[in-house]
């Protein structure tokens, strides 16, 4: 009974809505990576941890703080990534962290890790300096570039300065990123001579031109020619999800159908303020010229824009533009304070639900621990009541209450689980068991 999905189901039956594309976590990467590697990569499985520990000789954490971010679980997690990083610390491999800040991860690895701190936002310059050093010494893997990539010749002309008159040498990069030219050349040689795994975080793409960071890291890894080899290449999820590299299967679990939205209107999630402040104006996204809709009603459930949106002062101004703002909330948050109608929603302790996240390898039978407090109601109950008042309650519920939906969706997910090699017990056994872990591949 994910709140956002229930909202989408309700709004679809009500006639449609303007939805959103992408997320705040990896917005720039999601836009560029399908064009670079054919998939978003950031949420996909990576080279498994056992292969990394066996074959990688150099591991680079680039703009990544896994000892912090791996504790952010999607649903129920054993935080499997952290023990793997602990084994990596004890492995004796060459470990490097490239990050403007000295993070918890650098402290965790201690003397076993070298910390390199470029100026903030200059990762692409540093990567270009390394790439130029590879070309300077004829270390790039021409056979791999010819066989597995297209467009390298265009990039090479830019890298060497043939196209713009500026060679992206180690000295050129050092003047921008603050890392000495000798260190840049040392990194190029180290990456070239060893099986190198470049583990990049998501933080560096959460900024203007953020797509360039991930694009350039793929380019650098391609020049090294190690993509697809055991322990070599790159990975964008090791440090941020407990699925990437984990020895387990991904399964989405039971999911309520959101229905078909009759309105063909979506905005990139990070354009929320722009949309509210500039209705009808044009903007560019993913190679298209689009128009912002004129939004009069905002309905928000299962999230908090004031928690993760950029430039909160500007959001405060934008949030005042619609005629009505409705939110479901469990706490008196900033978003609740800035809204017109606040419907109190139950917490996970006050409702029955199934907890499952495709990145975690578990499913939880979430039984209610206490009755709803005060006037709090489940999101399902709220939307069912509203749907009834608008005349489509039966279509919304399909004749099921919240508990009957859980049983139905669970049973419906069992064939999908079987296709993934996961055998789910009966709903009764699952609910009594409380927690189940998917079988390992």
CSV table of C-alpha atoms in Angstrom, one decimal:
chain,number,residue,atom,x,y,z
A,1,UNK,CA,0.0,0.0,0.0
A,2,UNK,CA,2.6,2.5,-1.1
A,3,UNK,CA,1.2,5.9,-0.6
A,4,UNK,CA,2.5,7.3,-3.9
A,5,UNK,CA,1.0,4.4,-5.9
A,6,UNK,CA,-2.4,4.7,-4.1
A,7,UNK,CA,-2.4,8.4,-5.0
A,8,UNK,CA,-1.6,7.6,-8.7
A,9,UNK,CA,-4.4,5.0,-8.7
A,10,UNK,CA,-6.9,7.5,-7.2
A,11,UNK,CA,-5.9,10.4,-9.6
A,12,UNK,CA,-6.0,8.1,-12.6
A,13,UNK,CA,-9.6,7.1,-11.8
A,14,UNK,CA,-10.4,10.8,-11.2
A,15,UNK,CA,-9.4,11.7,-14.7
A,16,UNK,CA,-5.6,12.0,-14.7
A,17,UNK,CA,-2.7,14.1,-13.3
A,18,UNK,CA,0.7,15.5,-14.0
A,19,UNK,CA,3.2,13.1,-12.7
A,20,UNK,CA,7.0,13.1,-12.4
A,21,UNK,CA,10.0,11.5,-14.1
A,22,UNK,CA,13.1,10.3,-12.4
A,23,UNK,CA,14.2,10.9,-8.8
A,24,UNK,CA,16.4,13.2,-6.8
A,25,UNK,CA,19.0,10.5,-6.1
A,26,UNK,CA,20.2,9.9,-9.7
A,27,UNK,CA,18.4,12.3,-11.8
A,28,UNK,CA,21.2,13.4,-14.1
A,29,UNK,CA,22.6,9.9,-14.4
A,30,UNK,CA,19.1,8.5,-15.4
A,31,UNK,CA,19.0,11.1,-18.2
A,32,UNK,CA,22.4,10.4,-19.7
A,33,UNK,CA,23.3,6.7,-19.0
A,34,UNK,CA,20.8,5.1,-21.3
A,35,UNK,CA,22.4,6.9,-24.2
A,36,UNK,CA,25.9,6.0,-23.0
A,37,UNK,CA,25.6,2.3,-21.9
A,38,UNK,CA,22.1,1.3,-22.9
A,39,UNK,CA,20.6,1.3,-19.3
A,40,UNK,CA,20.4,3.6,-16.3
A,41,UNK,CA,23.2,1.4,-14.6
A,42,UNK,CA,22.8,3.2,-11.3
A,43,UNK,CA,20.1,0.8,-10.1
A,44,UNK,CA,21.3,-2.3,-11.8
A,45,UNK,CA,23.4,-5.2,-10.7
A,46,UNK,CA,27.1,-4.8,-10.8
A,47,UNK,CA,30.1,-7.2,-10.8
A,48,UNK,CA,29.5,-9.4,-7.8
A,49,UNK,CA,31.5,-8.7,-4.6
A,50,UNK,CA,33.3,-12.1,-4.6
A,51,UNK,CA,34.7,-11.4,-8.1
A,52,UNK,CA,35.8,-7.9,-6.9
A,53,UNK,CA,37.6,-9.4,-3.9
A,54,UNK,CA,39.2,-12.1,-6.0
A,55,UNK,CA,40.3,-10.2,-9.1
A,56,UNK,CA,40.4,-6.4,-8.5
A,57,UNK,CA,43.9,-5.1,-7.7
A,58,UNK,CA,42.9,-1.4,-7.4
A,59,UNK,CA,39.6,-0.2,-6.1
A,60,UNK,CA,38.7,3.5,-6.4
A,61,UNK,CA,35.8,5.1,-4.5
A,62,UNK,CA,35.0,8.1,-6.6
A,63,UNK,CA,32.8,10.7,-4.9
A,64,UNK,CA,31.4,7.9,-2.7
A,65,UNK,CA,30.8,7.4,1.1
A,66,UNK,CA,29.5,3.8,1.3
A,67,UNK,CA,29.9,3.6,5.1
A,68,UNK,CA,27.2,6.2,5.3
A,69,UNK,CA,25.0,5.6,2.3
A,70,UNK,CA,24.8,1.8,2.6
A,71,UNK,CA,23.0,2.2,5.9
A,72,UNK,CA,20.1,3.9,4.0
A,73,UNK,CA,18.0,0.8,3.3
A,74,UNK,CA,15.1,0.7,0.8
A,75,UNK,CA,13.0,-1.5,3.0
A,76,UNK,CA,14.5,-4.3,5.0
A,77,UNK,CA,18.3,-4.8,4.6
A,78,UNK,CA,21.1,-6.8,6.1
A,79,UNK,CA,23.3,-3.9,4.8
A,80,UNK,CA,25.3,-6.6,3.0
A,81,UNK,CA,27.5,-4.0,1.3
A,82,UNK,CA,29.2,-3.0,4.6
A,83,UNK,CA,30.7,-6.4,5.5
A,84,UNK,CA,32.1,-6.6,1.9
A,85,UNK,CA,33.8,-3.2,2.4
A,86,UNK,CA,35.2,-4.5,5.6
A,87,UNK,CA,36.7,-7.5,3.8
A,88,UNK,CA,38.0,-5.1,1.2
A,89,UNK,CA,39.7,-3.1,4.0
A,90,UNK,CA,41.5,-6.3,5.1
A,91,UNK,CA,42.4,-7.5,1.6
A,92,UNK,CA,45.7,-5.6,1.1
A,93,UNK,CA,44.5,-4.2,-2.2
A,94,UNK,CA,45.4,-0.7,-3.3
A,95,UNK,CA,42.4,1.5,-2.2
A,96,UNK,CA,41.9,5.1,-3.2
A,97,UNK,CA,39.1,7.5,-2.3
A,98,UNK,CA,38.6,10.6,-4.5
A,99,UNK,CA,36.4,13.0,-2.6
A,100,UNK,CA,36.5,16.7,-1.7
A,101,UNK,CA,35.5,15.7,1.8
A,102,UNK,CA,37.2,13.4,4.3
A,103,UNK,CA,34.3,11.1,4.8
A,104,UNK,CA,33.4,8.4,7.3
A,105,UNK,CA,34.6,5.9,4.7
A,106,UNK,CA,38.1,7.3,4.6
A,107,UNK,CA,38.2,7.1,8.4
A,108,UNK,CA,36.9,3.5,8.3
A,109,UNK,CA,39.6,2.4,5.9
A,110,UNK,CA,42.3,4.4,7.7
A,111,UNK,CA,45.9,3.7,6.6
A,112,UNK,CA,44.8,1.1,4.1
A,113,UNK,CA,43.3,3.9,1.9
A,114,UNK,CA,44.8,6.9,0.1
A,115,UNK,CA,42.6,10.0,0.1
A,116,UNK,CA,42.7,12.4,-2.8
A,117,UNK,CA,40.7,15.6,-2.5
A,118,UNK,CA,40.0,17.5,-5.7
A,119,UNK,CA,38.2,20.8,-5.6
A,120,UNK,CA,34.5,20.3,-5.5
A,121,UNK,CA,32.8,19.8,-8.8
A,122,UNK,CA,36.0,19.2,-10.8
A,123,UNK,CA,35.8,15.5,-11.2
A,124,UNK,CA,35.6,15.7,-15.0
A,125,UNK,CA,38.7,17.7,-15.3
A,126,UNK,CA,40.6,15.2,-13.1
A,127,UNK,CA,39.3,12.3,-15.3
A,128,UNK,CA,40.3,14.1,-18.4
A,129,UNK,CA,43.8,14.6,-17.1
A,130,UNK,CA,44.1,10.9,-16.4
A,131,UNK,CA,42.6,10.1,-19.9
A,132,UNK,CA,45.1,12.4,-21.6
A,133,UNK,CA,48.0,10.7,-19.8
A,134,UNK,CA,46.8,7.4,-21.1
A,135,UNK,CA,46.9,8.7,-24.6
A,136,UNK,CA,50.2,10.5,-24.0
A,137,UNK,CA,51.8,7.1,-23.2
A,138,UNK,CA,49.8,5.1,-25.7
A,139,UNK,CA,48.1,3.2,-22.8
A,140,UNK,CA,44.5,3.4,-24.1
A,141,UNK,CA,43.0,0.0,-25.1
A,142,UNK,CA,42.5,0.7,-28.8
A,143,UNK,CA,41.2,-2.8,-29.5
A,144,UNK,CA,38.5,-2.4,-26.9
A,145,UNK,CA,37.5,1.1,-28.0
A,146,UNK,CA,37.2,-0.2,-31.6
A,147,UNK,CA,35.3,-3.3,-30.7
A,148,UNK,CA,33.0,-2.0,-28.0
A,149,UNK,CA,32.5,1.7,-28.4
A,150,UNK,CA,31.4,4.3,-30.9
A,151,UNK,CA,32.3,8.0,-30.9
A,152,UNK,CA,35.8,7.7,-29.3
A,153,UNK,CA,37.4,9.5,-32.2
A,154,UNK,CA,35.3,12.6,-31.6
A,155,UNK,CA,36.2,12.5,-27.9
A,156,UNK,CA,39.9,12.0,-28.7
A,157,UNK,CA,40.0,15.1,-30.8
A,158,UNK,CA,38.6,17.1,-27.8
A,159,UNK,CA,40.9,15.4,-25.3
A,160,UNK,CA,44.1,16.2,-27.3
A,161,UNK,CA,43.0,19.7,-28.1
A,162,UNK,CA,42.6,19.1,-31.8
A,163,UNK,CA,39.0,20.3,-31.9
A,164,UNK,CA,39.3,23.3,-29.5
A,165,UNK,CA,43.0,24.1,-29.2
A,166,UNK,CA,43.2,23.1,-25.5
A,167,UNK,CA,45.0,19.8,-24.7
A,168,UNK,CA,43.5,18.3,-21.5
A,169,UNK,CA,46.9,17.4,-20.1
A,170,UNK,CA,47.6,16.5,-16.5
A,171,UNK,CA,48.9,20.1,-16.0
A,172,UNK,CA,45.7,21.5,-17.4
A,173,UNK,CA,43.6,19.4,-15.1
A,174,UNK,CA,45.8,20.1,-12.1
A,175,UNK,CA,45.1,23.9,-12.5
A,176,UNK,CA,41.4,23.2,-12.3
A,177,UNK,CA,41.0,20.3,-9.8
A,178,UNK,CA,43.9,21.1,-7.4
A,179,UNK,CA,45.4,17.6,-7.6
A,180,UNK,CA,49.1,17.8,-8.7
A,181,UNK,CA,50.0,16.8,-12.2
A,182,UNK,CA,52.4,14.1,-11.0
A,183,UNK,CA,49.6,12.5,-9.0
A,184,UNK,CA,47.3,12.5,-12.0
A,185,UNK,CA,49.9,10.8,-14.1
A,186,UNK,CA,50.5,8.3,-11.3
A,187,UNK,CA,46.8,7.5,-11.2
A,188,UNK,CA,46.8,6.9,-15.0
A,189,UNK,CA,49.7,4.5,-14.8
A,190,UNK,CA,48.2,2.7,-11.7
A,191,UNK,CA,44.8,2.2,-13.4
A,192,UNK,CA,46.5,1.1,-16.7
A,193,UNK,CA,48.9,-1.5,-15.0
A,194,UNK,CA,46.3,-3.1,-12.7
A,195,UNK,CA,42.8,-4.6,-12.8
A,196,UNK,CA,41.0,-1.5,-11.6
A,197,UNK,CA,37.4,-1.2,-10.4
A,198,UNK,CA,36.1,2.4,-10.5
A,199,UNK,CA,33.2,2.6,-7.9
A,200,UNK,CA,31.4,5.9,-8.4
A,201,UNK,CA,28.9,7.4,-6.0
A,202,UNK,CA,25.8,9.4,-6.9
A,203,UNK,CA,26.6,12.7,-5.2
A,204,UNK,CA,28.7,14.1,-7.9
A,205,UNK,CA,25.9,14.0,-10.5
A,206,UNK,CA,23.5,15.9,-8.3
A,207,UNK,CA,24.5,19.3,-9.7
A,208,UNK,CA,24.4,21.4,-12.8
A,209,UNK,CA,26.1,19.4,-15.7
A,210,UNK,CA,26.1,16.4,-13.3
A,211,UNK,CA,25.6,14.1,-16.3
A,212,UNK,CA,29.1,14.8,-17.4
A,213,UNK,CA,30.6,13.1,-14.4
A,214,UNK,CA,29.1,9.7,-15.1
A,215,UNK,CA,29.6,10.0,-18.8
A,216,UNK,CA,33.3,10.7,-18.4
A,217,UNK,CA,33.8,7.9,-15.9
A,218,UNK,CA,32.4,5.5,-18.5
A,219,UNK,CA,34.7,7.0,-21.1
A,220,UNK,CA,37.7,6.6,-18.8
A,221,UNK,CA,36.8,3.0,-18.0
A,222,UNK,CA,36.4,2.2,-21.7
A,223,UNK,CA,39.9,3.7,-22.4
A,224,UNK,CA,41.3,1.3,-19.8
A,225,UNK,CA,39.5,-1.5,-21.6
A,226,UNK,CA,38.5,-3.4,-18.5
A,227,UNK,CA,34.7,-3.1,-18.7
A,228,UNK,CA,33.2,-6.5,-18.4
A,229,UNK,CA,36.3,-8.2,-17.1
A,230,UNK,CA,36.3,-10.0,-13.7
A,231,UNK,CA,37.0,-7.3,-11.1
A,232,UNK,CA,37.6,-4.5,-13.6
A,233,UNK,CA,35.6,-1.7,-15.1
A,234,UNK,CA,33.1,0.4,-13.3
A,235,UNK,CA,30.1,0.4,-11.0
A,236,UNK,CA,27.6,3.1,-10.0
A,237,UNK,CA,25.7,1.2,-7.3
A,238,UNK,CA,28.2,-0.4,-4.9
A,239,UNK,CA,28.1,2.5,-2.5
A,240,UNK,CA,24.4,3.4,-2.6
A,241,UNK,CA,22.3,0.2,-2.8
A,242,UNK,CA,22.7,-3.1,-1.0
A,243,UNK,CA,21.8,-4.9,-4.2
A,244,UNK,CA,24.7,-3.9,-6.4
A,245,UNK,CA,27.4,-6.6,-6.1
A,246,UNK,CA,25.4,-8.6,-3.6
A,247,UNK,CA,25.1,-12.3,-4.0
A,248,UNK,CA,21.3,-12.4,-4.1
A,249,UNK,CA,18.4,-12.0,-6.5
A,250,UNK,CA,16.3,-8.9,-7.1
A,251,UNK,CA,12.6,-9.2,-6.9
A,252,UNK,CA,10.1,-6.3,-6.7
A,253,UNK,CA,7.6,-8.1,-4.5
A,254,UNK,CA,3.8,-7.5,-4.4
A,255,UNK,CA,2.8,-4.2,-6.1
A,256,UNK,CA,-0.6,-2.5,-6.2
A,257,UNK,CA,-1.5,-1.4,-9.8
A,258,UNK,CA,-1.5,2.3,-10.3
A,259,UNK,CA,-3.8,2.3,-13.3
A,260,UNK,CA,-3.5,4.2,-16.6
A,261,UNK,CA,-3.1,8.0,-16.5
A,262,UNK,CA,-5.2,9.6,-19.2
A,263,UNK,CA,-3.2,12.8,-19.0
A,264,UNK,CA,0.0,12.8,-21.0
A,265,UNK,CA,1.8,15.2,-18.7
A,266,UNK,CA,5.0,14.6,-16.6
A,267,UNK,CA,7.8,16.8,-15.4
A,268,UNK,CA,11.3,15.9,-14.2
A,269,UNK,CA,11.0,15.7,-10.4
A,270,UNK,CA,13.6,18.4,-9.8
A,271,UNK,CA,11.6,20.8,-11.9
A,272,UNK,CA,8.8,21.1,-9.3
A,273,UNK,CA,9.5,24.8,-8.4
A,274,UNK,CA,10.1,25.7,-12.0
A,275,UNK,CA,6.7,24.2,-13.0
A,276,UNK,CA,4.8,26.1,-10.3
A,277,UNK,CA,6.6,29.4,-10.8
A,278,UNK,CA,6.4,29.3,-14.7
A,279,UNK,CA,3.2,27.7,-15.9
A,280,UNK,CA,3.0,27.4,-19.6
A,281,UNK,CA,6.6,28.2,-20.2
A,282,UNK,CA,8.9,26.0,-22.3
A,283,UNK,CA,11.9,24.0,-21.0
A,284,UNK,CA,14.3,21.4,-22.4
A,285,UNK,CA,14.6,17.9,-21.1
A,286,UNK,CA,16.1,14.7,-22.7
A,287,UNK,CA,16.4,16.3,-26.1
A,288,UNK,CA,12.8,17.6,-26.2
A,289,UNK,CA,11.2,21.1,-25.9
A,290,UNK,CA,8.3,20.8,-23.4
A,291,UNK,CA,5.8,23.0,-21.7
A,292,UNK,CA,5.1,23.3,-18.0
A,293,UNK,CA,1.4,22.6,-17.2
A,294,UNK,CA,-0.7,25.2,-15.2
A,295,UNK,CA,-1.1,23.4,-11.9
A,296,UNK,CA,-4.0,24.6,-9.5
A,297,UNK,CA,-4.1,21.6,-7.2
A,298,UNK,CA,-1.1,19.8,-5.6
A,299,UNK,CA,-1.7,16.4,-3.9
A,300,UNK,CA,1.3,14.9,-2.2
A,301,UNK,CA,1.4,11.6,-0.4
A,302,UNK,CA,4.3,9.4,0.7
A,303,UNK,CA,7.0,12.0,0.4
A,304,UNK,CA,8.2,15.4,1.5
A,305,UNK,CA,9.4,17.9,-1.1
A,306,UNK,CA,10.8,20.2,1.6
A,307,UNK,CA,13.1,17.4,2.7
A,308,UNK,CA,14.9,16.8,-0.6
A,309,UNK,CA,14.2,19.6,-3.1
A,310,UNK,CA,16.9,22.1,-3.9
A,311,UNK,CA,16.7,25.8,-3.0
A,312,UNK,CA,14.0,25.7,-0.2
A,313,UNK,CA,13.4,29.4,-0.2
A,314,UNK,CA,12.4,29.2,-3.9
A,315,UNK,CA,10.2,26.2,-3.2
A,316,UNK,CA,8.4,28.2,-0.4
A,317,UNK,CA,7.6,30.8,-3.0
A,318,UNK,CA,6.5,28.2,-5.6
A,319,UNK,CA,4.4,26.2,-3.1
A,320,UNK,CA,2.2,29.3,-2.5
A,321,UNK,CA,1.2,29.5,-6.2
A,322,UNK,CA,-1.4,26.7,-6.4
A,323,UNK,CA,-4.9,27.3,-5.2
A,324,UNK,CA,-4.9,24.2,-3.0
A,325,UNK,CA,-2.3,21.9,-1.6
A,326,UNK,CA,-3.3,18.6,0.0
A,327,UNK,CA,-0.8,16.3,1.8
A,328,UNK,CA,-0.9,13.0,3.8
A,329,UNK,CA,1.4,13.3,6.8
A,330,UNK,CA,2.4,11.5,9.9
A,331,UNK,CA,4.4,14.4,11.4
A,332,UNK,CA,4.1,18.2,11.5
A,333,UNK,CA,6.8,18.7,8.8
A,334,UNK,CA,7.6,21.8,6.9
A,335,UNK,CA,5.6,20.5,4.0
A,336,UNK,CA,2.6,20.0,6.2
A,337,UNK,CA,2.9,23.5,7.6
A,338,UNK,CA,2.9,25.0,4.1
A,339,UNK,CA,-0.2,23.0,3.0
A,340,UNK,CA,-3.9,23.9,3.0
A,341,UNK,CA,-5.3,20.4,3.9
A,342,UNK,CA,-3.3,17.9,6.0
A,343,UNK,CA,-4.8,14.4,6.3
A,344,UNK,CA,-3.2,12.5,9.1
A,345,UNK,CA,-1.9,9.1,7.9
A,346,UNK,CA,-0.9,6.1,9.9
A,347,UNK,CA,2.7,5.0,10.4
A,348,UNK,CA,3.9,1.5,9.6
A,349,UNK,CA,3.3,0.6,13.2
A,350,UNK,CA,-0.4,1.4,13.0
A,351,UNK,CA,-1.3,-0.5,9.8
A,352,UNK,CA,-1.0,-3.9,8.1
A,353,UNK,CA,1.2,-4.0,5.0
A,354,UNK,CA,3.8,-6.0,3.1
A,355,UNK,CA,7.3,-4.5,3.1
A,356,UNK,CA,9.5,-5.3,0.2
A,357,UNK,CA,12.1,-3.6,-1.9
A,358,UNK,CA,13.8,-5.0,-5.0
A,359,UNK,CA,17.2,-4.0,-3.7
A,360,UNK,CA,17.0,-5.8,-0.3
A,361,UNK,CA,16.3,-9.5,-0.8
A,362,UNK,CA,13.7,-9.6,1.9
A,363,UNK,CA,9.9,-9.5,2.4
A,364,UNK,CA,8.3,-8.5,5.7
A,365,UNK,CA,4.8,-9.2,7.0
A,366,UNK,CA,4.1,-5.8,8.6
A,367,UNK,CA,1.4,-6.5,11.2
A,368,UNK,CA,-0.1,-3.6,13.1
A,369,UNK,CA,1.5,-3.1,16.5
A,370,UNK,CA,-0.9,-0.4,17.9
A,371,UNK,CA,-4.3,1.1,16.9
A,372,UNK,CA,-4.2,4.3,14.8
A,373,UNK,CA,-3.4,7.3,16.9
A,374,UNK,CA,-5.9,10.2,17.0
A,375,UNK,CA,-7.6,10.8,13.7
A,376,UNK,CA,-4.9,9.0,11.6
A,377,UNK,CA,-6.1,6.7,8.9
A,378,UNK,CA,-4.4,4.4,6.4
A,379,UNK,CA,-3.7,6.0,3.0
A,380,UNK,CA,-5.9,3.3,1.4
A,381,UNK,CA,-8.8,4.2,3.7
A,382,UNK,CA,-8.4,7.9,2.8
A,383,UNK,CA,-8.3,7.4,-0.9
A,384,UNK,CA,-11.2,4.8,-0.8
A,385,UNK,CA,-13.3,7.4,1.0
A,386,UNK,CA,-12.5,10.1,-1.5
A,387,UNK,CA,-13.0,7.8,-4.4
A,388,UNK,CA,-16.5,6.9,-3.1
A,389,UNK,CA,-17.4,10.6,-2.8
A,390,UNK,CA,-16.4,11.1,-6.5
A,391,UNK,CA,-18.3,8.0,-7.6
A,392,UNK,CA,-15.6,5.5,-8.4
A,393,UNK,CA,-15.1,3.8,-5.0
A,394,UNK,CA,-15.9,0.3,-6.4
A,395,UNK,CA,-13.3,0.8,-9.3
A,396,UNK,CA,-10.7,1.9,-6.8
A,397,UNK,CA,-11.3,-1.0,-4.3
A,398,UNK,CA,-12.3,-3.7,-6.8
A,399,UNK,CA,-14.3,-5.0,-3.9
A,400,UNK,CA,-11.3,-5.5,-1.6
A,401,UNK,CA,-10.4,-4.0,1.7
A,402,UNK,CA,-6.8,-3.2,2.6
A,403,UNK,CA,-6.1,-6.6,4.0
A,404,UNK,CA,-7.7,-8.5,1.1
A,405,UNK,CA,-5.5,-6.5,-1.3
A,406,UNK,CA,-2.4,-7.8,0.6
A,407,UNK,CA,-3.4,-11.4,0.2
A,408,UNK,CA,-4.4,-10.8,-3.5
A,409,UNK,CA,-1.2,-9.0,-4.4
A,410,UNK,CA,1.0,-11.5,-2.6
A,411,UNK,CA,-0.6,-14.5,-4.4
A,412,UNK,CA,-0.3,-12.6,-7.7
A,413,UNK,CA,3.4,-12.1,-7.1
A,414,UNK,CA,4.2,-15.8,-6.6
A,415,UNK,CA,4.4,-16.7,-10.3
A,416,UNK,CA,6.7,-13.7,-10.9
A,417,UNK,CA,8.9,-14.8,-8.0
A,418,UNK,CA,9.0,-18.3,-9.5
A,419,UNK,CA,10.3,-16.9,-12.7
A,420,UNK,CA,13.2,-15.4,-10.7
A,421,UNK,CA,13.9,-18.7,-9.0
A,422,UNK,CA,12.3,-17.6,-5.8
A,423,UNK,CA,9.8,-19.9,-4.1
A,424,UNK,CA,7.4,-18.0,-1.9
A,425,UNK,CA,5.4,-19.8,0.8
A,426,UNK,CA,1.6,-19.5,1.1
A,427,UNK,CA,0.3,-16.2,2.4
A,428,UNK,CA,-0.7,-17.7,5.7
A,429,UNK,CA,2.8,-19.2,6.2
A,430,UNK,CA,4.5,-15.9,5.2
A,431,UNK,CA,2.3,-13.8,7.6
A,432,UNK,CA,3.0,-16.2,10.5
A,433,UNK,CA,6.7,-16.4,9.6
A,434,UNK,CA,7.0,-12.6,9.6
A,435,UNK,CA,10.2,-12.2,7.6
A,436,UNK,CA,11.4,-14.2,4.6
A,437,UNK,CA,14.7,-13.9,2.7
A,438,UNK,CA,14.9,-14.8,-1.0
A,439,UNK,CA,17.1,-17.7,-1.9
A,440,UNK,CA,20.6,-16.9,-3.1
A,441,UNK,CA,21.4,-17.3,-6.9
